[in-house]
Amino acid sequence: MNALTRLDIPDRPVRRGKVRDIIDLGDRLLLVATDRISAFDCVMPTPIPSKGRVLTQLSAFWFHKLADVVPNHLLELVTDRVPAGLEAYAETLAGRSMICRKADVVPIECVVRGYLAGSGWKEYCDSGSVCGVPLPAGLRQCDALPSPIFTPATKAESGHDENIPFEKACEIAGHDTMATLRDAAIALYLRAAEFARNRGVILADTKFEFGHTPDGLILIDEALTPDSSRYWPADRYEPGRDQESFDKQFVRNYLQGLCDAGQWDKTDPAPALPEDVVRATKDRYVEAYRLLTGRDL
């Protein structure tokens, strides 16, 4: 199956994110997950085949499973029926597209951390806290936290999202909204983490996006994918070091090696990914999908 790097449809404006191409259907949106992959805020020139199908179908899986916790924007997973006027693109859209409700996006990334990893670990080493949340002394890299913490970040269209204290998020989006989203995000994380652990997978952290609708706040964009989450195999978990992962950390590690060798400076244009990195990354995404859903892609 060929990789999809971008969706081009004559006479149809397409808004492009780092990974998704979005088509306005009038009263709804069509979200198409391409096989693009980004790291260090740069989109790689080399796609990861099947990645977009994993993102879409895993999001749909979680949207259905968690709908009783927080309503979401998914109306229909595109399989064999496509929106009117797009019939010529049915094969391209099938399995990697969702028809979704429109919403006014809350401009905050709602991050929940259950383990001390990534930028949270770096911040803890410097200050003993993460996004203003004080943590116990003596924690090791990738240790489980006493309880999940909510660490919001600014939502950047381009460039790097920035971790911010909860109070700053309230200034941006409103205290009532952020209090609701904090509780919703933690509830979603706890339900998903328990389910994943029963499937042999640790959900270390994840980020959610929400939007306002006339009916209230809903979960939007993607949900609990390897792009938006840090997934670890439970049987190989060992705190005090980096963990093996089912997410794009494999790509980040390869790119960091280039940076350490002075071969890239984390700016565009990004370097091409070698075949072995592409293959290993695809295998990790597909394995995450299989473990979590119990199905083959």
XYZ file of C-alpha atoms in Angstrom:
297
model
C 0.000 0.000 0.000
C 1.415 3.369 -1.025
C 2.064 6.013 1.613
C -0.022 9.197 1.517
C 2.024 12.340 2.030
C -0.629 14.909 1.110
C -4.178 15.056 -0.142
C -4.782 17.217 -3.202
C -8.328 17.582 -4.513
C -9.034 20.076 -7.310
C -11.412 22.882 -6.292
C -11.417 21.716 -2.663
C -9.366 23.843 -0.254
C -7.322 21.634 2.049
C -6.006 22.917 5.364
C -2.858 21.107 6.383
C -1.547 20.377 9.840
C 1.668 18.544 10.570
C -0.049 15.207 9.954
C -3.703 15.788 9.052
C -5.273 17.319 5.971
C -8.691 18.829 6.694
C -11.531 19.457 4.244
C -14.491 21.648 5.204
C -17.734 19.860 4.272
C -19.936 22.773 5.313
C -21.605 21.607 8.516
C -18.929 18.976 9.174
C -15.197 18.376 8.729
C -13.331 15.585 6.978
C -10.103 14.777 8.846
C -7.635 12.796 6.768
C -4.596 11.360 8.559
C -1.671 11.241 6.146
C 1.476 9.180 6.634
C 3.546 12.262 7.431
C 5.535 12.178 10.644
C 6.894 15.142 12.573
C 9.621 15.387 15.167
C 11.253 18.371 16.841
C 8.522 20.488 15.213
C 9.649 19.551 11.696
C 7.768 17.379 9.225
C 10.024 14.666 7.890
C 10.315 14.311 4.101
C 9.962 10.528 4.475
C 6.488 9.149 5.291
C 5.697 6.126 7.461
C 3.408 3.792 5.451
C 0.114 2.874 7.188
C 0.698 5.439 9.939
C -2.368 7.495 9.028
C -4.579 4.419 9.088
C -3.288 3.558 12.562
C -3.946 7.085 13.830
C -7.478 7.203 12.439
C -8.622 3.743 13.417
C -7.047 3.832 16.869
C -8.623 7.255 17.498
C -11.994 5.873 16.426
C -11.507 2.906 18.769
C -10.838 5.209 21.729
C -13.579 7.690 20.779
C -16.133 4.864 20.929
C -14.706 3.333 24.107
C -14.530 6.637 26.013
C -17.699 8.318 24.752
C -19.373 7.816 28.134
C -16.553 9.759 29.831
C -16.511 12.754 27.465
C -18.460 13.185 24.199
C -16.340 13.586 21.074
C -16.461 14.897 17.542
C -16.491 11.589 15.627
C -19.577 11.141 13.466
C -18.395 8.470 11.063
C -15.253 6.531 10.228
C -14.852 6.586 6.446
C -14.621 3.035 5.124
C -16.532 2.247 1.931
C -18.844 5.300 1.906
C -17.286 8.713 1.278
C -18.762 12.232 1.352
C -20.598 13.314 -1.808
C -18.277 14.653 -4.466
C -15.265 12.712 -3.207
C -16.116 9.336 -4.715
C -13.016 9.430 -6.940
C -10.889 9.456 -3.769
C -12.657 6.601 -1.998
C -9.644 4.286 -2.000
C -7.363 7.022 -0.671
C -9.761 8.104 2.080
C -10.886 4.666 3.274
C -9.579 3.724 6.693
C -7.665 6.957 7.273
C -10.487 9.529 7.383
C -13.154 10.624 9.842
C -16.221 12.785 9.370
C -16.409 14.998 12.452
C -18.477 17.654 14.153
C -17.204 21.186 14.020
C -16.100 22.866 17.237
C -14.375 26.033 18.389
C -10.977 24.761 19.479
C -9.789 25.514 23.009
C -6.221 26.781 22.409
C -4.663 24.596 25.115
C -3.028 21.175 24.839
C -4.426 19.170 27.753
C -1.548 16.926 28.781
C -1.879 14.258 31.469
C 1.230 12.555 32.837
C 1.221 9.351 34.829
C 4.973 8.812 34.607
C 7.990 11.099 34.747
C 9.331 11.162 31.200
C 10.191 13.478 28.328
C 10.112 17.205 29.014
C 8.519 16.484 32.395
C 11.616 14.579 33.497
C 13.889 17.399 32.338
C 11.829 20.004 34.176
C 11.735 17.882 37.334
C 15.535 17.593 37.296
C 15.792 21.391 37.142
C 13.063 22.407 39.578
C 11.534 19.409 41.339
C 8.199 20.214 39.717
C 6.405 19.913 36.371
C 4.373 22.862 35.089
C 4.238 24.258 38.589
C 3.080 20.955 40.109
C 5.505 20.035 42.928
C 6.565 16.384 43.000
C 8.255 14.243 45.669
C 12.047 14.320 45.810
C 14.094 11.368 44.629
C 11.983 10.252 41.679
C 13.801 8.439 38.896
C 13.402 8.870 35.167
C 10.180 7.164 34.042
C 8.985 6.525 37.605
C 5.224 6.290 38.067
C 3.871 9.433 39.692
C 1.877 9.186 42.941
C -1.165 10.189 40.880
C -1.581 11.568 37.338
C -0.926 15.283 36.936
C -2.457 17.753 34.507
C 0.203 19.824 32.734
C -1.273 22.112 30.074
C 0.661 23.539 27.169
C 0.073 26.272 24.650
C -1.214 24.987 21.335
C 1.043 26.149 18.518
C 0.069 25.963 14.845
C 3.783 25.931 14.067
C 6.790 25.767 16.311
C 7.065 24.207 19.734
C 4.244 23.919 22.254
C 5.235 25.375 25.623
C 4.375 23.882 29.009
C 2.543 26.412 31.158
C 1.148 26.458 34.721
C -2.546 25.773 35.180
C -3.097 29.404 36.210
C -1.707 30.611 32.872
C -4.009 28.230 30.997
C -6.928 29.709 32.940
C -5.907 33.198 31.793
C -6.020 31.994 28.188
C -9.129 29.814 28.166
C -11.028 30.741 31.334
C -10.973 29.144 34.784
C -14.284 27.282 34.485
C -13.318 25.842 31.107
C -9.894 24.724 32.297
C -11.242 23.203 35.507
C -13.696 21.168 33.430
C -11.007 20.115 30.960
C -8.550 19.183 33.703
C -11.084 16.843 35.289
C -12.133 15.441 31.912
C -8.571 14.840 30.740
C -7.576 13.039 33.941
C -10.725 10.897 33.810
C -9.961 9.956 30.192
C -6.354 9.133 31.057
C -7.264 6.951 34.029
C -9.801 4.928 32.037
C -7.457 4.527 29.062
C -4.401 3.715 31.199
C -6.257 0.951 33.036
C -7.484 -0.544 29.766
C -4.039 -0.346 28.162
C -2.317 -1.923 31.176
C -4.667 -4.878 30.924
C -3.429 -5.242 27.326
C 0.217 -5.199 28.392
C 0.827 -1.553 27.519
C 1.723 1.360 29.803
C 0.190 4.712 28.880
C 2.867 6.998 30.307
C 1.321 10.273 29.194
C -0.960 11.690 26.560
C -2.435 14.929 25.297
C -6.020 15.769 24.448
C -7.645 18.618 22.579
C -11.123 19.920 23.228
C -13.567 22.231 21.533
C -16.700 24.213 22.341
C -19.997 23.297 20.671
C -23.538 24.544 21.352
C -23.996 21.325 23.363
C -20.873 21.823 25.471
C -17.231 20.791 25.428
C -16.217 17.778 23.358
C -13.019 15.819 22.702
C -11.627 16.574 19.230
C -8.689 15.904 16.890
C -7.180 12.508 17.789
C -7.310 10.343 20.886
C -4.596 8.259 22.512
C -2.563 7.495 19.399
C 1.192 6.875 19.261
C 1.497 10.427 17.902
C -0.178 12.018 20.918
C 0.793 9.519 23.611
C 3.791 7.800 25.126
C 3.192 4.030 25.122
C 5.596 1.506 26.671
C 5.560 -2.319 26.708
C 4.717 -3.247 30.293
C 6.856 -6.376 30.327
C 10.000 -4.349 29.566
C 9.335 -1.395 31.843
C 12.217 -0.470 34.120
C 12.414 2.980 35.751
C 15.685 4.862 35.844
C 16.236 4.883 32.081
C 14.571 5.623 28.761
C 11.929 3.034 27.887
C 11.311 1.114 24.727
C 8.231 2.661 23.165
C 5.452 2.185 20.650
C 5.446 5.865 19.703
C 7.678 8.023 17.508
C 10.452 8.143 20.094
C 12.368 5.785 17.799
C 12.445 8.519 15.140
C 13.375 11.180 17.715
C 16.274 9.040 18.926
C 17.597 8.602 15.390
C 17.333 12.342 14.720
C 18.935 13.219 18.051
C 21.877 11.087 17.007
C 22.224 13.206 13.873
C 22.094 16.353 15.995
C 24.724 15.047 18.392
C 26.947 14.312 15.412
C 26.461 17.840 14.053
C 24.547 16.587 11.004
C 21.245 18.371 11.711
C 20.180 21.356 13.816
C 16.446 20.602 14.310
C 15.350 23.115 11.668
C 13.848 22.685 8.220
C 14.642 21.047 5.936
C 14.530 17.853 7.955
C 16.661 14.914 6.853
C 15.280 11.877 5.056
C 14.715 8.822 7.231
C 16.558 5.618 6.307
C 14.587 2.517 5.370
C 15.319 0.663 8.615
C 14.005 3.581 10.726
C 10.869 3.795 8.586
C 10.232 0.063 8.841
C 10.851 -0.097 12.596
C 8.613 2.920 13.222
C 5.790 1.462 11.143
C 6.099 -1.837 13.028
C 5.805 -0.019 16.369
C 2.657 1.866 15.329
C 1.002 -1.257 13.940
C 1.949 -3.288 17.038
C 0.473 -0.624 19.324
C -2.768 -0.816 17.367
C -2.831 -4.617 17.552
C -2.121 -4.781 21.276
C -4.630 -2.103 22.231
C -7.512 -3.113 19.971
C -6.909 -6.855 19.702
C -7.265 -6.508 15.934
C -4.935 -6.477 12.956
C -4.874 -3.321 10.891
